[in-house]
Structure formats: C-alpha cells, structure tokens
Amino acid sequence: MKINVNEQGHLTIGGCDALELAQNYETPLVVYDVAQIRQQLRSYQEAFKQQQISAVVSYASKAFCAKAIYQVVQQEGAHVDVVSAGELATALAAGFDPQNISYHGNNKSLAELDFAIAQQVGVLVVDNFYELTLLQSLLHYKYPRQTIQVMLRITPGISAHTHEYDQTGQIDSKFGFDVNSGQAEKALQQVLQNPQLDLIGIHAHIGSQIMAVAGFELLVAKLCQLAHAWQQKYHFETKILNLGGGFGIRYTDSDEPLTAQQFVEAIVQTLRKEWVNSDSELPQVWIEPGRAIVGNAGVSLYTIGSKKTIPHVRTFLTVDGGMGDNIRPALYQAQYEAVLARAPLAAAEQTVTVAGRYCESGDVLISQQALPATQPGDILAVLATGAYGYSMASNYNRIGRPAVVFAEEGQGQIVVAREEIVDLMHLDQDYVKENE
Ligand SMILES: *Cc1c(COP(=O)(O)O)cnc(C)c1O
C-alpha cells in the first residue's frame, strides 16, 4: 500500500498530517485524498482516449455519496450513477448536471421515477417489467409530451468476482432482464413500441472487486452478439454499451489489481473484434466504477482505547469506531490493513486484532494486524476504506456517524459533519398514551 509521510514521519493524506486532522476534527474520521479520486477518474478517461474510442466514465455514487464527491466528479467531466431519490437529490443539490446522471435500481418507486423524469435525469436504466409498466403509465398520463432516454439492464448470464467468473451463475439475479429466457427481447419490443422511450443503450453489471479481464471480455462479446441480433431482427442500433462497474482495488498487500488501462484495453479490443463484421457504427462504451474511484482514496482514522491480551490466544486493540462506520469486515469478511499514524513505517512489535466499540462480537475491523508498540490515544489509520464504508454506515448503538474530510494539496475541509447526539434524536417523538 502506498503510504505518504511528512518530515515528522507522520502519515499524510492529501498532504495533510493525519495526526493534525484527527486532532482538529476528532475521531473516528473518514479522510479522502481528493487528488487520488481525480487521478482514478482520469486514469479511466485517459485509457479510453488512448484506445481512441468514445466513452463515458460514470461514477457509481453508492460507493460514497455526499455533495462534495458529486462536485469533484463534475469537475472531472465524468457522469454519475444514482440508485435512489436520496442520491439523486444529493447530486442535484451539489449542482450536478442532471443530463449526466443515470438512475439505476431494481425497485424504483413510482415517486422516484416521477422525480427522475421531472428533474430530467439523463438516463433511466430500466430493470424489470413492473418498472416498465410504471414508467409507461407515468409518461402517458403525467408527461405526455416528454421523451426520456432509457437503457435496458440485462442479465447476461456472466458473473465475475475477483479472479473467477461464472457463465451461468448470474441468471439467478434479482437485477435485470434475463437474456436466455427471452425476457430481454420482450422488454426490447415493449420499449421500441413506445415513442416516449428512447432506447440508447444496453446495460449489464457483472460483479465487484474484479481482478481479471476475462469476465469483461465475455460480457462485451455477449452484449455485441445481442446488439447484432437486435439490429438484424428489429433494426435497433444501440448507441451505447454500458458494462457496469466492478473494477477491483488493493485492500491489502496480497491484492494485485489490474490498472484502468489493462481493463480498458481488454474491453476495447474485444469490442473491435466483435464489431468487425457489423455495418452499424461502433457504439460508445460506458463504464460505472464505484469502488475503483474512491476506495483507495479513503482512510479511516480512529483513536486507540483499550487493549486486552488473552495469553496464548490474541490481543484485542479496540478503537473508537467499528462496524457502525465500516460494516464490510463483519458483513463479508472484508480485509483491511492499518498503520499507526504517528509512525506508519516503524517496525512491528506486536500482532493485534483491531476490534470496534460496537456491541457485537463480530465487530472486528482487522483480524490480524502487525503494529509498532501502541499507547491509548494513538491514532490508527485503516487504509482503503473509501468505498462502501461511510455509505453503509449505521447508527447502531446510537452512535453518530463520523465526519468526512476532503484533503487536497495540504488543505483539509469538512464535507460531511459529524453526526452529533442531538442529530441522533432528531426523528424521535415522545410516546404519550391517550386518556391518561
Ligand atoms: C454497484 C454498481 C456499480 C459499482 O460497482 P463497483 O464494484 O463499486 O465498481 C456499478 N454499476 C452498477 C449497476 C452497480 O450496481
């Protein structure tokens, strides 16, 4: 993992001293290195440019959603994906251009579809027949003069995860129209018959934390075959192939992710090969990285508290956060690495289990972590927590969610305030029993 230190040997994030950030903003604290977010967005954009193909990089904002990230993504000229009215409203409040927003989800409500149409969201990614029905009646009755751009989310029958892919498994998915059983084609017919629906592309998403190109190559081939079949049978020419996200990142030193360039090269080469006999124009390629944009840019700072050594078993080192701000280790045994912020490069003297403060035995952030000697009050930095950490945070145990800081060129700025105790009671109402 890439560790930056300053003259005092302290960990720095976005040019800011991690100890100073912890002191100024308290812990637990999520800090993003903004330059790294920009760098990741640009690496995908530039990889497509190098391949001389028209492409759109759309940040999947469920990985980390806050006004500030939408603003950074917009500054970099990328699009965003949203999956709820809440994410959409946040993007709009941030000033994000609605034309560059794609709206996903397998159970969008009527109210959400209405909101998306009213706000002139760029693309609705239609997932199922129920949604199609809602959309068609909404357009017919409430927006009779409006045409909206849609993509069809299909289930390609390929799923990919880390190094493996599976060519049949993903049929069993709650997302999208299944291709093999003919549902996708039926959806296509329905969309083509409605003049208010402008079908601009085909979408699929095959998994996450993918560490190999094979799944994407299969996906591109599958989508191209589908596009050709639909072109011949329905004269439908897709403008866009949207390949979803899932690009893997390094969480620990044992992870060896591919670069943006490697993924993009494989995707574009497969596309050109599959398209060679087609007389229609090469479609634009869209991708939707979430984790790959924000994962490595985020660091969680915690204050170390109690330490419990069970002889011959293990030493628990407890921090002031845990599963409430990062559920991933408890939820799916996600692996992380941590460093001591005052001496991230110092030699290890102990191996500890980093435990959280929440009332669950499963609230362990890192099962085995080598660290230098530690004192209560030391700041522990858990690395690569930028994706699906804060965005999955909860108020379990009535503990507020951490503050989020964006750090860039040595300047730190709060972009999400710490959730205080008053905030936690904001929605509570007294219960008053009638007739007493
Ligand atoms: C979750 C999701 C993504 C982003 O996935 P990452 O693994 O974070 O890159 C992209 N597209 C869709 C449709 C998704 O559901």
Coordinates of C-alpha atoms and ligand atoms in Angstrom, one line a residue:
M1 CA 0.0 0.0 0.0
K2 CA 1.2 3.5 -0.8
I3 CA 2.0 5.4 2.4
N4 CA 2.9 9.0 2.4
V5 CA 4.8 10.5 5.3
N6 CA 5.9 14.0 6.2
E7 CA 9.2 15.3 7.8
Q8 CA 8.0 14.2 11.3
G9 CA 7.4 10.7 9.9
H10 CA 3.6 11.1 10.3
L11 CA 1.1 9.6 7.9
T12 CA -0.2 12.3 5.5
I13 CA -3.4 12.2 3.5
G14 CA -3.8 14.7 0.6
G15 CA -0.8 16.5 2.0
C16 CA -2.4 16.8 5.5
D17 CA -0.8 15.4 8.6
A18 CA -3.1 12.6 9.8
L19 CA -2.5 13.4 13.5
E20 CA -3.4 17.1 12.9
L21 CA -6.6 16.0 11.1
A22 CA -7.5 13.7 14.0
Q23 CA -6.8 16.5 16.5
N24 CA -8.7 19.2 14.5
Y25 CA -11.8 17.1 13.6
E26 CA -11.7 14.3 16.2
T27 CA -12.1 10.6 15.5
P28 CA -13.5 8.4 14.1
L29 CA -12.8 10.4 10.9
V30 CA -13.0 9.5 7.3
V31 CA -10.4 11.4 5.2
Y32 CA -10.3 11.4 1.4
D33 CA -7.3 12.2 -0.7
V34 CA -9.1 14.2 -3.4
A35 CA -6.2 14.1 -5.8
Q36 CA -6.4 10.4 -5.8
I37 CA -10.1 10.5 -6.6
R38 CA -9.3 12.8 -9.6
Q39 CA -6.4 10.6 -10.6
Q40 CA -8.6 7.5 -10.7
L41 CA -11.3 9.2 -12.8
R42 CA -8.7 10.5 -15.2
S43 CA -7.0 7.1 -15.5
Y44 CA -10.2 5.5 -16.9
Q45 CA -11.0 8.5 -19.1
E46 CA -7.5 8.6 -20.5
A47 CA -7.3 4.9 -21.1
F48 CA -10.3 5.2 -23.4
K49 CA -8.8 8.2 -25.1
Q50 CA -5.6 6.1 -25.8
Q51 CA -7.8 3.4 -27.3
Q52 CA -9.4 6.2 -29.5
I53 CA -12.9 5.2 -28.6
S54 CA -15.8 7.4 -27.4
A55 CA -16.5 6.6 -23.8
V56 CA -18.2 7.8 -20.6
V57 CA -17.0 7.1 -17.1
S58 CA -19.9 7.2 -14.7
Y59 CA -19.0 7.1 -11.0
A60 CA -21.3 4.8 -9.1
S61 CA -22.1 7.1 -6.2
K62 CA -23.4 4.4 -3.9
A63 CA -19.8 3.7 -3.1
F64 CA -19.6 7.1 -1.4
C65 CA -22.4 9.7 -1.6
A66 CA -22.1 13.3 -0.5
K67 CA -22.5 16.6 -2.2
A68 CA -18.7 17.1 -2.3
I69 CA -18.0 13.9 -4.3
Y70 CA -20.5 14.9 -6.9
Q71 CA -18.8 18.2 -7.2
V72 CA -15.4 16.6 -7.7
V73 CA -16.8 14.2 -10.3
Q74 CA -18.4 17.0 -12.2
Q75 CA -15.1 19.0 -12.2
E76 CA -13.5 16.0 -13.8
G77 CA -16.1 15.8 -16.5
A78 CA -17.5 12.4 -15.5
H79 CA -21.1 11.2 -15.1
V80 CA -22.6 9.6 -12.0
D81 CA -25.0 6.7 -11.3
V82 CA -27.6 7.1 -8.6
V83 CA -29.9 4.4 -7.2
S84 CA -32.4 6.3 -5.1
A85 CA -34.2 9.6 -4.7
G86 CA -31.8 10.4 -1.9
E87 CA -28.7 10.0 -4.0
L88 CA -30.4 11.9 -6.9
A89 CA -31.4 14.8 -4.6
T90 CA -27.9 15.0 -3.2
A91 CA -26.4 15.1 -6.7
L92 CA -28.8 17.8 -7.7
A93 CA -28.2 19.8 -4.5
A94 CA -24.5 19.6 -5.4
G95 CA -25.2 21.2 -8.7
F96 CA -24.6 18.1 -10.7
D97 CA -25.9 18.3 -14.3
P98 CA -29.0 16.0 -14.4
Q99 CA -28.3 15.2 -18.0
N100 CA -25.1 13.3 -16.8
I101 CA -26.9 11.2 -14.3
S102 CA -28.0 7.6 -14.8
Y103 CA -30.7 6.2 -12.5
H104 CA -30.4 2.5 -11.6
G105 CA -32.3 0.2 -9.2
N106 CA -34.4 -2.9 -9.3
N107 CA -37.3 -1.5 -7.5
K108 CA -37.6 2.2 -8.2
S109 CA -40.9 3.5 -6.8
L110 CA -43.4 5.5 -8.8
A111 CA -42.5 8.6 -6.8
E112 CA -38.8 8.0 -7.6
L113 CA -39.5 7.6 -11.3
D114 CA -41.6 10.7 -11.3
F115 CA -38.9 12.7 -9.5
A116 CA -36.3 11.4 -12.0
I117 CA -38.4 12.4 -15.0
A118 CA -39.3 15.8 -13.5
Q119 CA -35.6 16.5 -12.9
Q120 CA -34.8 15.4 -16.5
V121 CA -32.3 12.8 -15.4
G122 CA -30.1 11.8 -18.4
V123 CA -30.8 8.0 -18.5
L124 CA -33.2 5.7 -16.7
V125 CA -31.8 2.2 -16.6
V126 CA -34.9 0.1 -16.8
D127 CA -34.5 -3.1 -14.8
N128 CA -37.8 -5.1 -15.0
F129 CA -41.3 -5.3 -16.4
Y130 CA -43.0 -3.7 -13.4
E131 CA -40.8 -0.7 -13.8
L132 CA -41.6 -0.5 -17.5
T133 CA -45.3 -0.5 -16.7
L134 CA -44.9 2.3 -14.1
L135 CA -42.8 4.3 -16.5
Q136 CA -45.1 3.9 -19.4
S137 CA -48.2 5.0 -17.5
L138 CA -46.4 7.9 -15.8
L139 CA -45.2 9.1 -19.2
H140 CA -48.6 8.6 -20.7
Y141 CA -50.7 10.4 -18.0
K142 CA -48.3 12.9 -16.5
Y143 CA -45.7 13.6 -19.1
P144 CA -47.4 13.1 -22.5
R145 CA -45.1 15.4 -24.3
Q146 CA -41.9 14.1 -22.9
T147 CA -39.4 11.6 -24.3
I148 CA -36.9 10.0 -22.0
Q149 CA -33.7 8.2 -22.6
V150 CA -33.5 4.7 -21.3
M151 CA -31.1 1.7 -21.3
L152 CA -32.2 -1.8 -20.7
R153 CA -30.4 -3.7 -17.9
I154 CA -29.9 -7.2 -19.0
T155 CA -28.7 -10.3 -17.1
P156 CA -26.0 -11.6 -19.4
G157 CA -25.5 -14.9 -17.6
I158 CA -22.0 -14.0 -16.6
S159 CA -20.9 -13.1 -13.2
A160 CA -17.4 -12.1 -12.1
H161 CA -15.8 -11.8 -8.8
T162 CA -12.1 -11.3 -8.0
H163 CA -10.3 -13.8 -10.3
E164 CA -13.2 -16.0 -11.1
Y165 CA -16.1 -15.7 -13.5
D166 CA -19.1 -17.8 -13.9
Q167 CA -21.0 -18.1 -17.2
T168 CA -24.3 -19.3 -15.8
G169 CA -24.5 -18.2 -12.2
Q170 CA -25.8 -14.7 -12.8
I171 CA -29.1 -15.8 -14.3
D172 CA -30.1 -16.2 -10.7
S173 CA -30.0 -12.5 -10.1
K174 CA -32.6 -10.0 -8.8
F175 CA -31.3 -7.5 -11.3
G176 CA -32.2 -7.0 -15.0
F177 CA -33.9 -8.8 -17.8
D178 CA -32.7 -12.3 -18.4
V179 CA -31.4 -12.8 -22.0
N180 CA -31.6 -16.6 -22.3
S181 CA -35.3 -16.9 -21.4
G182 CA -36.3 -14.2 -23.9
Q183 CA -37.3 -11.6 -21.2
A184 CA -34.7 -9.1 -22.5
E185 CA -36.1 -9.4 -26.1
K186 CA -39.6 -8.9 -24.8
A187 CA -38.6 -5.8 -22.9
L188 CA -36.9 -4.5 -26.1
Q189 CA -40.1 -5.0 -28.1
Q190 CA -42.1 -3.1 -25.4
V191 CA -39.6 -0.2 -25.3
L192 CA -39.4 0.0 -29.1
Q193 CA -43.2 0.3 -29.3
N194 CA -43.4 3.3 -27.1
P195 CA -42.4 6.5 -28.8
Q196 CA -41.8 8.2 -25.4
L197 CA -39.0 5.8 -24.6
D198 CA -35.7 6.5 -26.5
L199 CA -33.6 3.4 -26.1
I200 CA -30.0 4.5 -26.2
G201 CA -28.2 1.5 -24.9
I202 CA -27.8 -1.9 -23.3
H203 CA -26.5 -2.2 -19.7
A204 CA -25.1 -5.0 -17.6
H205 CA -23.1 -5.2 -14.4
I206 CA -21.3 -8.5 -13.7
G207 CA -20.0 -8.1 -10.2
S208 CA -17.5 -6.3 -8.0
Q209 CA -13.8 -6.3 -6.9
I210 CA -13.0 -8.0 -10.2
M211 CA -9.3 -8.7 -10.6
A212 CA -9.2 -10.1 -14.1
V213 CA -10.3 -9.0 -17.6
A214 CA -11.9 -12.3 -18.6
G215 CA -15.4 -11.5 -17.2
F216 CA -15.4 -8.2 -19.1
E217 CA -14.3 -9.8 -22.3
L218 CA -17.1 -12.3 -22.1
L219 CA -19.5 -9.6 -21.3
V220 CA -18.5 -7.4 -24.2
A221 CA -18.8 -10.4 -26.6
K222 CA -22.2 -11.2 -25.2
L223 CA -23.5 -7.7 -25.5
C224 CA -22.2 -7.4 -29.0
Q225 CA -23.9 -10.6 -30.0
L226 CA -27.1 -9.3 -28.5
A227 CA -26.7 -5.9 -30.2
H228 CA -26.2 -7.6 -33.6
A229 CA -29.2 -9.9 -33.1
W230 CA -31.4 -7.0 -32.2
Q231 CA -30.1 -4.9 -35.1
Q232 CA -30.9 -7.7 -37.6
K233 CA -34.3 -8.5 -36.2
Y234 CA -35.6 -5.1 -35.1
H235 CA -33.3 -2.6 -36.9
F236 CA -32.4 -1.4 -33.4
E237 CA -29.0 0.2 -33.4
T238 CA -27.6 0.6 -29.9
K239 CA -25.6 3.8 -29.4
I240 CA -24.1 2.7 -26.1
L241 CA -22.9 -0.5 -24.5
N242 CA -22.8 0.0 -20.7
L243 CA -20.5 -2.5 -19.0
G244 CA -21.3 -1.5 -15.4
G245 CA -18.6 -1.4 -12.7
G246 CA -16.7 -3.8 -10.5
F247 CA -13.1 -2.9 -11.2
G248 CA -11.0 -4.3 -8.3
I249 CA -8.7 -2.4 -6.0
R250 CA -6.0 -3.2 -3.5
Y251 CA -7.2 -3.5 0.1
T252 CA -4.2 -5.4 1.4
D253 CA -0.7 -6.2 0.0
S254 CA -1.9 -9.6 -1.2
D255 CA -4.3 -7.9 -3.7
E256 CA -3.0 -7.4 -7.1
P257 CA -5.5 -5.3 -9.0
L258 CA -5.3 -4.5 -12.7
T259 CA -4.8 -1.0 -13.9
A260 CA -7.5 1.1 -15.6
Q261 CA -5.5 0.7 -18.8
Q262 CA -5.5 -3.1 -18.6
F263 CA -9.3 -3.3 -18.2
V264 CA -10.0 -0.7 -20.9
E265 CA -7.6 -2.2 -23.4
A266 CA -9.2 -5.7 -23.0
I267 CA -12.7 -4.2 -23.3
V268 CA -12.0 -2.1 -26.4
Q269 CA -10.0 -4.9 -28.1
T270 CA -12.9 -7.3 -27.6
L271 CA -15.4 -4.7 -28.8
R272 CA -13.5 -4.0 -32.1
K273 CA -13.1 -7.7 -32.7
E274 CA -16.8 -8.5 -32.2
W275 CA -17.9 -5.5 -34.2
V276 CA -15.7 -6.1 -37.2
N277 CA -18.5 -7.6 -39.4
S278 CA -21.1 -5.1 -38.4
D279 CA -22.2 -2.3 -40.8
S280 CA -23.5 -0.2 -37.9
E281 CA -21.3 2.3 -36.1
L282 CA -19.2 1.3 -33.2
P283 CA -21.1 2.0 -30.0
Q284 CA -19.9 4.3 -27.3
V285 CA -18.7 2.4 -24.2
W286 CA -19.8 3.4 -20.7
I287 CA -18.4 2.1 -17.5
E288 CA -19.5 2.7 -13.9
P289 CA -16.6 2.3 -11.5
G290 CA -17.5 3.0 -7.8
R291 CA -15.0 1.2 -5.6
A292 CA -12.1 1.9 -8.0
I293 CA -12.7 5.7 -7.8
V294 CA -13.0 6.2 -4.1
G295 CA -11.8 3.0 -2.4
N296 CA -8.1 3.7 -2.1
A297 CA -8.6 7.4 -1.6
G298 CA -10.3 7.0 1.7
V299 CA -8.6 6.4 5.1
S300 CA -10.4 5.9 8.4
L301 CA -8.7 7.5 11.5
Y302 CA -9.6 6.0 14.9
T303 CA -8.3 6.6 18.4
I304 CA -6.9 3.6 20.1
G305 CA -8.5 2.8 23.5
S306 CA -8.5 -0.4 25.5
K307 CA -6.1 -3.3 24.9
K308 CA -6.9 -6.8 26.1
T309 CA -4.4 -9.6 25.9
I310 CA -5.6 -13.1 26.3
P311 CA -2.5 -15.2 26.9
H312 CA -1.8 -17.6 24.1
V313 CA -4.9 -16.5 22.3
R314 CA -4.8 -12.9 21.0
T315 CA -4.5 -9.3 21.8
F316 CA -7.5 -7.1 21.1
L317 CA -6.8 -3.5 20.4
T318 CA -10.0 -1.5 20.5
V319 CA -10.7 1.7 18.5
D320 CA -13.5 4.3 18.9
G321 CA -15.3 3.2 15.7
G322 CA -16.0 -0.1 14.0
M323 CA -19.0 -1.8 12.3
G324 CA -21.1 1.3 12.6
D325 CA -18.8 3.2 10.2
N326 CA -17.4 0.2 8.3
I327 CA -19.6 -2.9 8.2
R328 CA -17.6 -4.6 5.5
P329 CA -15.4 -6.8 7.6
A330 CA -18.4 -8.0 9.7
L331 CA -20.7 -8.3 6.7
Y332 CA -18.4 -10.2 4.3
Q333 CA -15.0 -10.7 5.9
A334 CA -13.5 -7.9 4.0
Q335 CA -9.8 -7.5 4.7
Y336 CA -8.0 -4.2 5.5
E337 CA -4.6 -3.0 6.6
A338 CA -3.9 -0.4 9.2
V339 CA -0.9 1.7 10.2
L340 CA 0.0 3.8 13.2
A341 CA -0.5 7.4 12.1
R342 CA 2.5 8.8 14.0
A343 CA 4.9 6.1 12.7
P344 CA 3.4 4.3 9.7
L345 CA 6.7 2.9 8.6
A346 CA 8.0 1.8 12.0
A347 CA 8.9 -1.8 12.6
A348 CA 6.1 -4.0 14.0
E349 CA 6.4 -5.2 17.6
Q350 CA 3.0 -6.8 18.1
T351 CA 0.2 -8.5 16.3
V352 CA -3.2 -7.5 17.3
T353 CA -6.8 -7.9 16.4
V354 CA -8.3 -4.5 15.8
A355 CA -11.8 -4.5 17.4
G356 CA -14.5 -1.9 17.2
R357 CA -16.5 -0.4 20.0
Y358 CA -19.9 -1.8 19.0
C359 CA -21.8 -4.5 21.0
E360 CA -21.3 -7.4 18.7
S361 CA -18.5 -10.0 18.9
G362 CA -18.3 -9.8 15.2
D363 CA -17.3 -6.1 15.3
V364 CA -13.7 -6.7 14.3
L365 CA -12.1 -4.5 11.7
I366 CA -8.9 -6.4 11.2
S367 CA -8.3 -9.9 12.5
Q368 CA -4.5 -9.8 12.3
Q369 CA -2.5 -6.6 12.1
A370 CA 1.2 -6.2 12.8
L371 CA 1.8 -2.8 14.5
P372 CA 4.6 -1.0 16.4
A373 CA 4.0 -0.6 20.2
T374 CA 0.9 1.4 20.8
Q375 CA -0.5 3.6 23.6
P376 CA -4.1 4.5 24.3
G377 CA -4.7 7.8 22.5
D378 CA -2.7 6.8 19.5
I379 CA -4.3 7.3 16.1
L380 CA -4.8 4.2 14.0
A381 CA -5.3 4.7 10.2
V382 CA -7.3 1.9 8.5
L383 CA -6.4 2.2 4.8
A384 CA -8.6 1.9 1.6
T385 CA -11.9 2.4 3.4
G386 CA -13.2 4.9 0.9
A387 CA -15.8 2.7 -0.8
Y388 CA -18.9 1.2 0.9
G389 CA -17.6 2.3 4.3
Y390 CA -19.3 5.6 5.1
S391 CA -22.1 4.9 2.6
M392 CA -23.1 1.8 4.6
A393 CA -22.7 3.4 8.0
S394 CA -25.4 3.0 10.6
N395 CA -26.4 4.4 14.0
Y396 CA -26.2 1.0 15.7
N397 CA -25.8 1.5 19.5
R398 CA -27.0 5.1 18.9
I399 CA -23.5 6.2 17.8
G400 CA -23.3 9.0 15.3
R401 CA -21.6 8.6 12.0
P402 CA -18.1 10.0 11.6
A403 CA -17.3 13.3 10.0
V404 CA -15.8 13.2 6.5
V405 CA -12.9 15.4 5.4
F406 CA -11.6 16.1 1.9
A407 CA -7.9 16.7 1.8
E408 CA -6.1 18.2 -1.1
E409 CA -2.8 20.0 -1.5
G410 CA -2.3 20.2 2.2
Q411 CA -5.8 21.6 2.9
G412 CA -8.4 19.7 4.8
Q413 CA -12.1 20.6 4.7
I414 CA -15.1 19.0 6.4
V415 CA -17.5 17.8 3.7
V416 CA -19.9 15.9 5.9
A417 CA -20.3 17.0 9.5
R418 CA -20.0 14.6 12.4
E419 CA -23.4 13.2 13.5
E420 CA -23.9 14.5 17.0
I421 CA -26.1 13.2 19.8
V422 CA -28.8 15.7 19.0
D423 CA -28.9 14.6 15.4
L424 CA -29.5 11.0 16.6
M425 CA -32.7 12.1 18.4
H426 CA -33.9 14.3 15.6
L427 CA -36.6 11.9 14.4
D428 CA -37.7 10.6 17.8
Q429 CA -41.1 11.5 19.2
D430 CA -42.4 11.2 22.7
Y431 CA -45.0 8.4 23.2
V432 CA -48.0 9.8 25.0
K433 CA -50.7 7.3 25.9
E434 CA -54.2 8.6 25.2
N435 CA -56.7 9.1 28.1
E436 CA -54.1 9.2 30.9
Ligands
LIG1 C1 -22.7 -1.2 -7.6 C2 -22.7 -0.9 -9.0 C3 -21.6 -0.4 -9.7 C4 -20.3 -0.1 -9.0 O1 -19.7 -1.2 -8.5 P1 -18.2 -1.1 -8.0 O2 -17.9 -2.5 -7.6 O3 -18.2 -0.2 -6.8 O4 -17.4 -0.6 -9.1 C5 -21.8 0.0 -11.0 N1 -22.9 -0.2 -11.7 C6 -24.0 -0.8 -11.1 C7 -25.2 -1.0 -11.9 C8 -23.9 -1.2 -9.8 O5 -25.0 -1.8 -9.2

